[in-house]
Amino acid sequence: MSESEQQPEETTAPVARTGPVRVFLVDDHALFRTGVKAELDAAKDQVEVVGEAGSVDEAVAGIAHFKPDVVLLDVHMPDGGGAEVLRRARPAQPEVVFLALSVSDAAEDVIAVIRNGARGYVTKTISGRELADAVCRVAEGDAVFSPRLAGFVLDAFADRPGAAPIRDPELDLLTPRERDVLRLLARGYAYKEIASELFISIKTVETHVSSVLRKTQLSNRYELSRWASDRRLV
């Protein structure tokens, strides 16, 4: 079959679940794995840790054996790291979803694992409840990233056709109009200029800004501008 006749790669549709999401944990630090398991045990109705590994070889073998729904994957390990696990395990287990969990928020680390097939990337500052929620969301087909990391992926895959939409939980709290106001605010517009640009009253601008401040838990215009810049809204 010629290259032009090849069929597009099929994707596995999410299936309805009757139980918790089955999770396999990969990290070379045993103490950290113990902590993650303890955090996820608090959400047993949502997730269940079925296995763990501390090296690339153990991870590849464990994923093949347990066939989990989601693999929580460390990025940096002595024998190759998350990208190597993805390269070796994902072709044989295409139905398994990979979510990177790392202390690193470096752009090159994020892009490397996403290029190799991870569905999301969260940092180790995430809470146990947030991690359980992220696991469930990637299992259901969402792409999940810690704040500001989504921008790296958007930049890297901006020209890639059919790229999956990426969700930022904090940004999702804002309405489309609140995003419009925030974007102009971050660009240095005064309230009067924002009102003129969006054909709304100054009072309405003030209301939207107050709402954005409340939802983002920020305290002033400077912090809002930096928050918007981190998310490539400017």
PDB file of C-alpha atoms in Angstrom:
ATOM      1  CA  MET A   1       0.000   0.000   0.000  1.00  0.00           C
ATOM      2  CA  SER A   2       1.410   3.372  -0.965  1.00  0.00           C
ATOM      3  CA  GLU A   3       1.911   6.138   1.574  1.00  0.00           C
ATOM      4  CA  SER A   4      -0.954   8.118   0.058  1.00  0.00           C
ATOM      5  CA  GLU A   5      -3.267   5.114   0.454  1.00  0.00           C
ATOM      6  CA  GLN A   6      -2.494   4.480   4.102  1.00  0.00           C
ATOM      7  CA  GLN A   7      -5.453   4.844   6.402  1.00  0.00           C
ATOM      8  CA  PRO A   8      -5.295   7.360   9.261  1.00  0.00           C
ATOM      9  CA  GLU A   9      -4.284   5.935  12.611  1.00  0.00           C
ATOM     10  CA  GLU A  10      -7.297   4.751  14.562  1.00  0.00           C
ATOM     11  CA  THR A  11      -7.889   6.067  18.027  1.00  0.00           C
ATOM     12  CA  THR A  12      -9.455   4.123  20.838  1.00  0.00           C
ATOM     13  CA  ALA A  13     -12.723   5.655  21.993  1.00  0.00           C
ATOM     14  CA  PRO A  14     -13.307   5.949  25.736  1.00  0.00           C
ATOM     15  CA  VAL A  15     -15.468   3.177  27.125  1.00  0.00           C
ATOM     16  CA  ALA A  16     -18.097   3.367  29.824  1.00  0.00           C
ATOM     17  CA  ARG A  17     -16.688   2.299  33.183  1.00  0.00           C
ATOM     18  CA  THR A  18     -18.336   0.284  35.889  1.00  0.00           C
ATOM     19  CA  GLY A  19     -15.496   0.673  38.395  1.00  0.00           C
ATOM     20  CA  PRO A  20     -12.532   2.868  39.302  1.00  0.00           C
ATOM     21  CA  VAL A  21      -9.823   3.753  36.802  1.00  0.00           C
ATOM     22  CA  ARG A  22      -6.991   1.205  37.046  1.00  0.00           C
ATOM     23  CA  VAL A  23      -3.646   2.982  37.500  1.00  0.00           C
ATOM     24  CA  PHE A  24      -0.069   1.773  37.113  1.00  0.00           C
ATOM     25  CA  LEU A  25       2.551   3.969  38.813  1.00  0.00           C
ATOM     26  CA  VAL A  26       6.065   4.454  37.392  1.00  0.00           C
ATOM     27  CA  ASP A  27       8.694   6.338  39.418  1.00  0.00           C
ATOM     28  CA  ASP A  28      12.227   5.423  40.463  1.00  0.00           C
ATOM     29  CA  HIS A  29      11.710   6.721  44.019  1.00  0.00           C
ATOM     30  CA  ALA A  30       9.943   4.125  46.165  1.00  0.00           C
ATOM     31  CA  LEU A  31       9.089   6.685  48.844  1.00  0.00           C
ATOM     32  CA  PHE A  32       7.354   8.894  46.302  1.00  0.00           C
ATOM     33  CA  ARG A  33       5.382   5.938  44.912  1.00  0.00           C
ATOM     34  CA  THR A  34       4.230   5.146  48.451  1.00  0.00           C
ATOM     35  CA  GLY A  35       3.055   8.723  48.902  1.00  0.00           C
ATOM     36  CA  VAL A  36       1.155   8.793  45.612  1.00  0.00           C
ATOM     37  CA  LYS A  37      -0.546   5.482  46.415  1.00  0.00           C
ATOM     38  CA  ALA A  38      -1.606   6.837  49.798  1.00  0.00           C
ATOM     39  CA  GLU A  39      -3.034   9.971  48.190  1.00  0.00           C
ATOM     40  CA  LEU A  40      -4.921   7.989  45.546  1.00  0.00           C
ATOM     41  CA  ASP A  41      -6.254   5.535  48.145  1.00  0.00           C
ATOM     42  CA  ALA A  42      -8.290   8.460  49.465  1.00  0.00           C
ATOM     43  CA  ALA A  43     -10.162   8.403  46.141  1.00  0.00           C
ATOM     44  CA  LYS A  44     -10.780   4.642  45.907  1.00  0.00           C
ATOM     45  CA  ASP A  45     -14.184   5.229  44.369  1.00  0.00           C
ATOM     46  CA  GLN A  46     -12.430   6.883  41.401  1.00  0.00           C
ATOM     47  CA  VAL A  47      -9.026   5.248  41.018  1.00  0.00           C
ATOM     48  CA  GLU A  48      -7.240   2.035  41.980  1.00  0.00           C
ATOM     49  CA  VAL A  49      -3.458   1.525  41.879  1.00  0.00           C
ATOM     50  CA  VAL A  50      -2.978  -1.960  40.435  1.00  0.00           C
ATOM     51  CA  GLY A  51       0.809  -2.020  40.092  1.00  0.00           C
ATOM     52  CA  GLU A  52       4.029  -0.037  40.203  1.00  0.00           C
ATOM     53  CA  ALA A  53       7.539   0.024  38.782  1.00  0.00           C
ATOM     54  CA  GLY A  54      10.818   1.755  39.531  1.00  0.00           C
ATOM     55  CA  SER A  55      12.617   1.310  36.211  1.00  0.00           C
ATOM     56  CA  VAL A  56      11.921   1.329  32.482  1.00  0.00           C
ATOM     57  CA  ASP A  57      12.196  -2.472  32.162  1.00  0.00           C
ATOM     58  CA  GLU A  58       9.882  -3.042  35.127  1.00  0.00           C
ATOM     59  CA  ALA A  59       7.425  -0.508  33.726  1.00  0.00           C
ATOM     60  CA  VAL A  60       7.262  -2.100  30.274  1.00  0.00           C
ATOM     61  CA  ALA A  61       6.738  -5.553  31.773  1.00  0.00           C
ATOM     62  CA  GLY A  62       4.228  -4.343  34.355  1.00  0.00           C
ATOM     63  CA  ILE A  63       2.120  -2.423  31.843  1.00  0.00           C
ATOM     64  CA  ALA A  64       1.955  -5.494  29.604  1.00  0.00           C
ATOM     65  CA  HIS A  65       0.950  -7.683  32.573  1.00  0.00           C
ATOM     66  CA  PHE A  66      -1.591  -5.462  34.328  1.00  0.00           C
ATOM     67  CA  LYS A  67      -2.983  -3.670  31.257  1.00  0.00           C
ATOM     68  CA  PRO A  68      -4.015  -0.605  33.287  1.00  0.00           C
ATOM     69  CA  ASP A  69      -6.299   2.162  32.084  1.00  0.00           C
ATOM     70  CA  VAL A  70      -3.790   4.906  32.954  1.00  0.00           C
ATOM     71  CA  VAL A  71      -0.042   4.933  33.591  1.00  0.00           C
ATOM     72  CA  LEU A  72       1.267   7.692  35.876  1.00  0.00           C
ATOM     73  CA  LEU A  73       4.719   8.203  34.432  1.00  0.00           C
ATOM     74  CA  ASP A  74       7.817   9.865  35.870  1.00  0.00           C
ATOM     75  CA  VAL A  75       9.805  11.814  33.279  1.00  0.00           C
ATOM     76  CA  HIS A  76      13.353  11.397  34.617  1.00  0.00           C
ATOM     77  CA  MET A  77      14.670   7.962  35.574  1.00  0.00           C
ATOM     78  CA  PRO A  78      18.247   6.648  35.445  1.00  0.00           C
ATOM     79  CA  ASP A  79      17.617   4.122  32.675  1.00  0.00           C
ATOM     80  CA  GLY A  80      15.804   6.270  30.128  1.00  0.00           C
ATOM     81  CA  GLY A  81      12.797   7.903  31.736  1.00  0.00           C
ATOM     82  CA  GLY A  82       9.216   8.412  30.667  1.00  0.00           C
ATOM     83  CA  ALA A  83       9.910   8.928  26.979  1.00  0.00           C
ATOM     84  CA  GLU A  84      11.629   5.517  26.805  1.00  0.00           C
ATOM     85  CA  VAL A  85       8.713   3.814  28.562  1.00  0.00           C
ATOM     86  CA  LEU A  86       6.362   5.371  26.032  1.00  0.00           C
ATOM     87  CA  ARG A  87       8.475   4.294  23.069  1.00  0.00           C
ATOM     88  CA  ARG A  88       8.606   0.699  24.262  1.00  0.00           C
ATOM     89  CA  ALA A  89       5.205   0.177  25.886  1.00  0.00           C
ATOM     90  CA  ARG A  90       2.754   2.268  23.908  1.00  0.00           C
ATOM     91  CA  PRO A  91       2.957   0.472  20.524  1.00  0.00           C
ATOM     92  CA  ALA A  92       2.079  -2.863  22.178  1.00  0.00           C
ATOM     93  CA  GLN A  93      -0.579  -1.334  24.458  1.00  0.00           C
ATOM     94  CA  PRO A  94      -2.297   1.387  22.378  1.00  0.00           C
ATOM     95  CA  GLU A  95      -5.371   1.392  24.597  1.00  0.00           C
ATOM     96  CA  VAL A  96      -3.371   2.456  27.681  1.00  0.00           C
ATOM     97  CA  VAL A  97      -3.342   6.190  28.453  1.00  0.00           C
ATOM     98  CA  PHE A  98      -0.167   7.809  29.808  1.00  0.00           C
ATOM     99  CA  LEU A  99      -0.126  10.815  32.144  1.00  0.00           C
ATOM    100  CA  ALA A 100       3.279  12.299  33.002  1.00  0.00           C
ATOM    101  CA  LEU A 101       3.811  13.196  36.669  1.00  0.00           C
ATOM    102  CA  SER A 102       7.072  15.044  37.230  1.00  0.00           C
ATOM    103  CA  VAL A 103       8.869  17.583  39.371  1.00  0.00           C
ATOM    104  CA  SER A 104      10.098  19.198  36.146  1.00  0.00           C
ATOM    105  CA  ASP A 105       8.150  21.908  34.355  1.00  0.00           C
ATOM    106  CA  ALA A 106      10.785  22.415  31.637  1.00  0.00           C
ATOM    107  CA  ALA A 107       9.381  22.865  28.134  1.00  0.00           C
ATOM    108  CA  GLU A 108      11.682  20.233  26.629  1.00  0.00           C
ATOM    109  CA  ASP A 109      10.491  17.593  29.117  1.00  0.00           C
ATOM    110  CA  VAL A 110       6.832  18.368  28.499  1.00  0.00           C
ATOM    111  CA  ILE A 111       7.197  18.297  24.719  1.00  0.00           C
ATOM    112  CA  ALA A 112       9.297  15.103  24.708  1.00  0.00           C
ATOM    113  CA  VAL A 113       6.699  12.962  26.466  1.00  0.00           C
ATOM    114  CA  ILE A 114       3.770  14.479  24.587  1.00  0.00           C
ATOM    115  CA  ARG A 115       5.490  13.800  21.255  1.00  0.00           C
ATOM    116  CA  ASN A 116       5.887  10.181  22.351  1.00  0.00           C
ATOM    117  CA  GLY A 117       2.190   9.832  23.148  1.00  0.00           C
ATOM    118  CA  ALA A 118       1.462  10.987  26.701  1.00  0.00           C
ATOM    119  CA  ARG A 119      -2.042  12.423  27.082  1.00  0.00           C
ATOM    120  CA  GLY A 120      -1.132  14.989  29.715  1.00  0.00           C
ATOM    121  CA  TYR A 121       1.524  16.342  32.051  1.00  0.00           C
ATOM    122  CA  VAL A 122       1.106  17.433  35.658  1.00  0.00           C
ATOM    123  CA  THR A 123       3.747  18.484  38.166  1.00  0.00           C
ATOM    124  CA  LYS A 124       4.351  16.945  41.576  1.00  0.00           C
ATOM    125  CA  THR A 125       2.965  20.008  43.328  1.00  0.00           C
ATOM    126  CA  ILE A 126      -0.518  18.711  42.453  1.00  0.00           C
ATOM    127  CA  SER A 127      -2.759  17.636  45.327  1.00  0.00           C
ATOM    128  CA  GLY A 128      -4.017  14.081  45.728  1.00  0.00           C
ATOM    129  CA  ARG A 129      -7.571  15.052  44.854  1.00  0.00           C
ATOM    130  CA  GLU A 130      -6.429  16.976  41.774  1.00  0.00           C
ATOM    131  CA  LEU A 131      -4.293  14.026  40.686  1.00  0.00           C
ATOM    132  CA  ALA A 132      -7.216  11.608  40.984  1.00  0.00           C
ATOM    133  CA  ASP A 133      -9.319  14.007  38.928  1.00  0.00           C
ATOM    134  CA  ALA A 134      -6.572  14.309  36.284  1.00  0.00           C
ATOM    135  CA  VAL A 135      -6.325  10.516  36.030  1.00  0.00           C
ATOM    136  CA  CYS A 136     -10.071  10.200  35.510  1.00  0.00           C
ATOM    137  CA  ARG A 137     -10.116  12.950  32.901  1.00  0.00           C
ATOM    138  CA  VAL A 138      -7.345  11.481  30.757  1.00  0.00           C
ATOM    139  CA  ALA A 139      -9.032   8.084  31.027  1.00  0.00           C
ATOM    140  CA  GLU A 140     -12.169   9.708  29.592  1.00  0.00           C
ATOM    141  CA  GLY A 141     -10.267  11.256  26.681  1.00  0.00           C
ATOM    142  CA  ASP A 142      -9.307  14.713  27.930  1.00  0.00           C
ATOM    143  CA  ALA A 143      -5.816  16.191  27.639  1.00  0.00           C
ATOM    144  CA  VAL A 144      -4.774  17.517  31.049  1.00  0.00           C
ATOM    145  CA  PHE A 145      -1.904  19.860  31.924  1.00  0.00           C
ATOM    146  CA  SER A 146      -0.782  21.784  34.966  1.00  0.00           C
ATOM    147  CA  PRO A 147      -1.160  25.565  34.607  1.00  0.00           C
ATOM    148  CA  ARG A 148       1.281  27.179  32.127  1.00  0.00           C
ATOM    149  CA  LEU A 149       2.468  23.840  30.689  1.00  0.00           C
ATOM    150  CA  ALA A 150      -0.297  23.823  28.082  1.00  0.00           C
ATOM    151  CA  GLY A 151       1.359  26.817  26.433  1.00  0.00           C
ATOM    152  CA  PHE A 152       4.493  24.789  25.698  1.00  0.00           C
ATOM    153  CA  VAL A 153       2.444  22.145  23.910  1.00  0.00           C
ATOM    154  CA  LEU A 154       0.345  24.664  22.007  1.00  0.00           C
ATOM    155  CA  ASP A 155       3.528  26.299  20.744  1.00  0.00           C
ATOM    156  CA  ALA A 156       5.120  22.990  19.769  1.00  0.00           C
ATOM    157  CA  PHE A 157       2.047  21.611  18.005  1.00  0.00           C
ATOM    158  CA  ALA A 158       0.521  24.829  16.663  1.00  0.00           C
ATOM    159  CA  ASP A 159       0.900  23.689  13.066  1.00  0.00           C
ATOM    160  CA  ARG A 160      -0.031  20.063  13.624  1.00  0.00           C
ATOM    161  CA  PRO A 161      -3.376  19.195  11.986  1.00  0.00           C
ATOM    162  CA  GLY A 162      -5.953  17.541  14.163  1.00  0.00           C
ATOM    163  CA  ALA A 163      -4.185  18.337  17.431  1.00  0.00           C
ATOM    164  CA  ALA A 164      -6.345  17.589  20.456  1.00  0.00           C
ATOM    165  CA  PRO A 165      -7.695  20.535  22.431  1.00  0.00           C
ATOM    166  CA  ILE A 166      -5.866  21.088  25.707  1.00  0.00           C
ATOM    167  CA  ARG A 167      -7.711  22.005  28.855  1.00  0.00           C
ATOM    168  CA  ASP A 168      -6.482  24.276  31.619  1.00  0.00           C
ATOM    169  CA  PRO A 169      -8.735  23.773  34.680  1.00  0.00           C
ATOM    170  CA  GLU A 170      -8.198  27.346  35.913  1.00  0.00           C
ATOM    171  CA  LEU A 171      -8.782  28.918  32.512  1.00  0.00           C
ATOM    172  CA  ASP A 172     -11.917  26.821  32.063  1.00  0.00           C
ATOM    173  CA  LEU A 173     -13.468  28.698  35.004  1.00  0.00           C
ATOM    174  CA  LEU A 174     -13.636  31.903  32.979  1.00  0.00           C
ATOM    175  CA  THR A 175     -16.473  32.763  30.620  1.00  0.00           C
ATOM    176  CA  PRO A 176     -15.638  33.818  27.021  1.00  0.00           C
ATOM    177  CA  ARG A 177     -16.406  37.458  27.893  1.00  0.00           C
ATOM    178  CA  GLU A 178     -14.209  37.330  30.991  1.00  0.00           C
ATOM    179  CA  ARG A 179     -11.378  36.025  28.796  1.00  0.00           C
ATOM    180  CA  ASP A 180     -11.903  38.898  26.367  1.00  0.00           C
ATOM    181  CA  VAL A 181     -11.703  41.437  29.186  1.00  0.00           C
ATOM    182  CA  LEU A 182      -8.654  39.731  30.691  1.00  0.00           C
ATOM    183  CA  ARG A 183      -6.856  39.646  27.342  1.00  0.00           C
ATOM    184  CA  LEU A 184      -7.286  43.389  26.834  1.00  0.00           C
ATOM    185  CA  LEU A 185      -6.441  44.141  30.451  1.00  0.00           C
ATOM    186  CA  ALA A 186      -3.183  42.211  30.115  1.00  0.00           C
ATOM    187  CA  ARG A 187      -2.348  44.204  26.988  1.00  0.00           C
ATOM    188  CA  GLY A 188      -2.453  47.402  29.018  1.00  0.00           C
ATOM    189  CA  TYR A 189      -5.899  48.712  28.072  1.00  0.00           C
ATOM    190  CA  ALA A 190      -7.646  51.027  30.561  1.00  0.00           C
ATOM    191  CA  TYR A 191     -11.168  50.115  31.705  1.00  0.00           C
ATOM    192  CA  LYS A 192     -12.627  52.815  29.441  1.00  0.00           C
ATOM    193  CA  GLU A 193     -10.737  51.440  26.428  1.00  0.00           C
ATOM    194  CA  ILE A 194     -11.860  47.892  27.183  1.00  0.00           C
ATOM    195  CA  ALA A 195     -15.461  49.070  27.417  1.00  0.00           C
ATOM    196  CA  SER A 196     -15.167  50.813  24.056  1.00  0.00           C
ATOM    197  CA  GLU A 197     -13.453  47.837  22.401  1.00  0.00           C
ATOM    198  CA  LEU A 198     -16.069  45.318  23.608  1.00  0.00           C
ATOM    199  CA  PHE A 199     -19.096  47.647  23.372  1.00  0.00           C
ATOM    200  CA  ILE A 200     -19.943  47.262  27.065  1.00  0.00           C
ATOM    201  CA  SER A 201     -20.119  49.715  29.970  1.00  0.00           C
ATOM    202  CA  ILE A 202     -17.225  50.531  32.273  1.00  0.00           C
ATOM    203  CA  LYS A 203     -19.299  49.136  35.133  1.00  0.00           C
ATOM    204  CA  THR A 204     -19.601  45.828  33.285  1.00  0.00           C
ATOM    205  CA  VAL A 205     -15.825  45.769  32.745  1.00  0.00           C
ATOM    206  CA  GLU A 206     -15.319  46.277  36.474  1.00  0.00           C
ATOM    207  CA  THR A 207     -17.737  43.450  37.214  1.00  0.00           C
ATOM    208  CA  HIS A 208     -15.886  41.076  34.879  1.00  0.00           C
ATOM    209  CA  VAL A 209     -12.494  42.004  36.345  1.00  0.00           C
ATOM    210  CA  SER A 210     -13.785  41.418  39.873  1.00  0.00           C
ATOM    211  CA  SER A 211     -15.123  38.027  38.809  1.00  0.00           C
ATOM    212  CA  VAL A 212     -11.802  37.046  37.198  1.00  0.00           C
ATOM    213  CA  LEU A 213      -9.885  38.105  40.311  1.00  0.00           C
ATOM    214  CA  ARG A 214     -12.192  36.004  42.467  1.00  0.00           C
ATOM    215  CA  LYS A 215     -11.985  32.919  40.243  1.00  0.00           C
ATOM    216  CA  THR A 216      -8.197  33.066  39.859  1.00  0.00           C
ATOM    217  CA  GLN A 217      -7.661  34.046  43.512  1.00  0.00           C
ATOM    218  CA  LEU A 218      -5.361  36.870  42.433  1.00  0.00           C
ATOM    219  CA  SER A 219      -5.299  40.324  43.982  1.00  0.00           C
ATOM    220  CA  ASN A 220      -4.377  42.931  41.366  1.00  0.00           C
ATOM    221  CA  ARG A 221      -4.032  43.840  37.714  1.00  0.00           C
ATOM    222  CA  TYR A 222      -0.303  43.050  37.614  1.00  0.00           C
ATOM    223  CA  GLU A 223      -0.857  39.473  38.804  1.00  0.00           C
ATOM    224  CA  LEU A 224      -3.704  39.051  36.319  1.00  0.00           C
ATOM    225  CA  SER A 225      -1.489  40.214  33.463  1.00  0.00           C
ATOM    226  CA  ARG A 226       1.207  37.722  34.365  1.00  0.00           C
ATOM    227  CA  TRP A 227      -1.388  34.943  34.762  1.00  0.00           C
ATOM    228  CA  ALA A 228      -2.801  35.718  31.310  1.00  0.00           C
ATOM    229  CA  SER A 229       0.677  35.829  29.770  1.00  0.00           C
ATOM    230  CA  ASP A 230       1.527  32.386  31.199  1.00  0.00           C
ATOM    231  CA  ARG A 231      -1.516  31.021  29.374  1.00  0.00           C
ATOM    232  CA  ARG A 232      -0.702  32.728  26.058  1.00  0.00           C
ATOM    233  CA  LEU A 233      -3.844  34.898  26.232  1.00  0.00           C
ATOM    234  CA  VAL A 234      -1.997  38.124  25.460  1.00  0.00           C
TER     235      VAL A 234
END
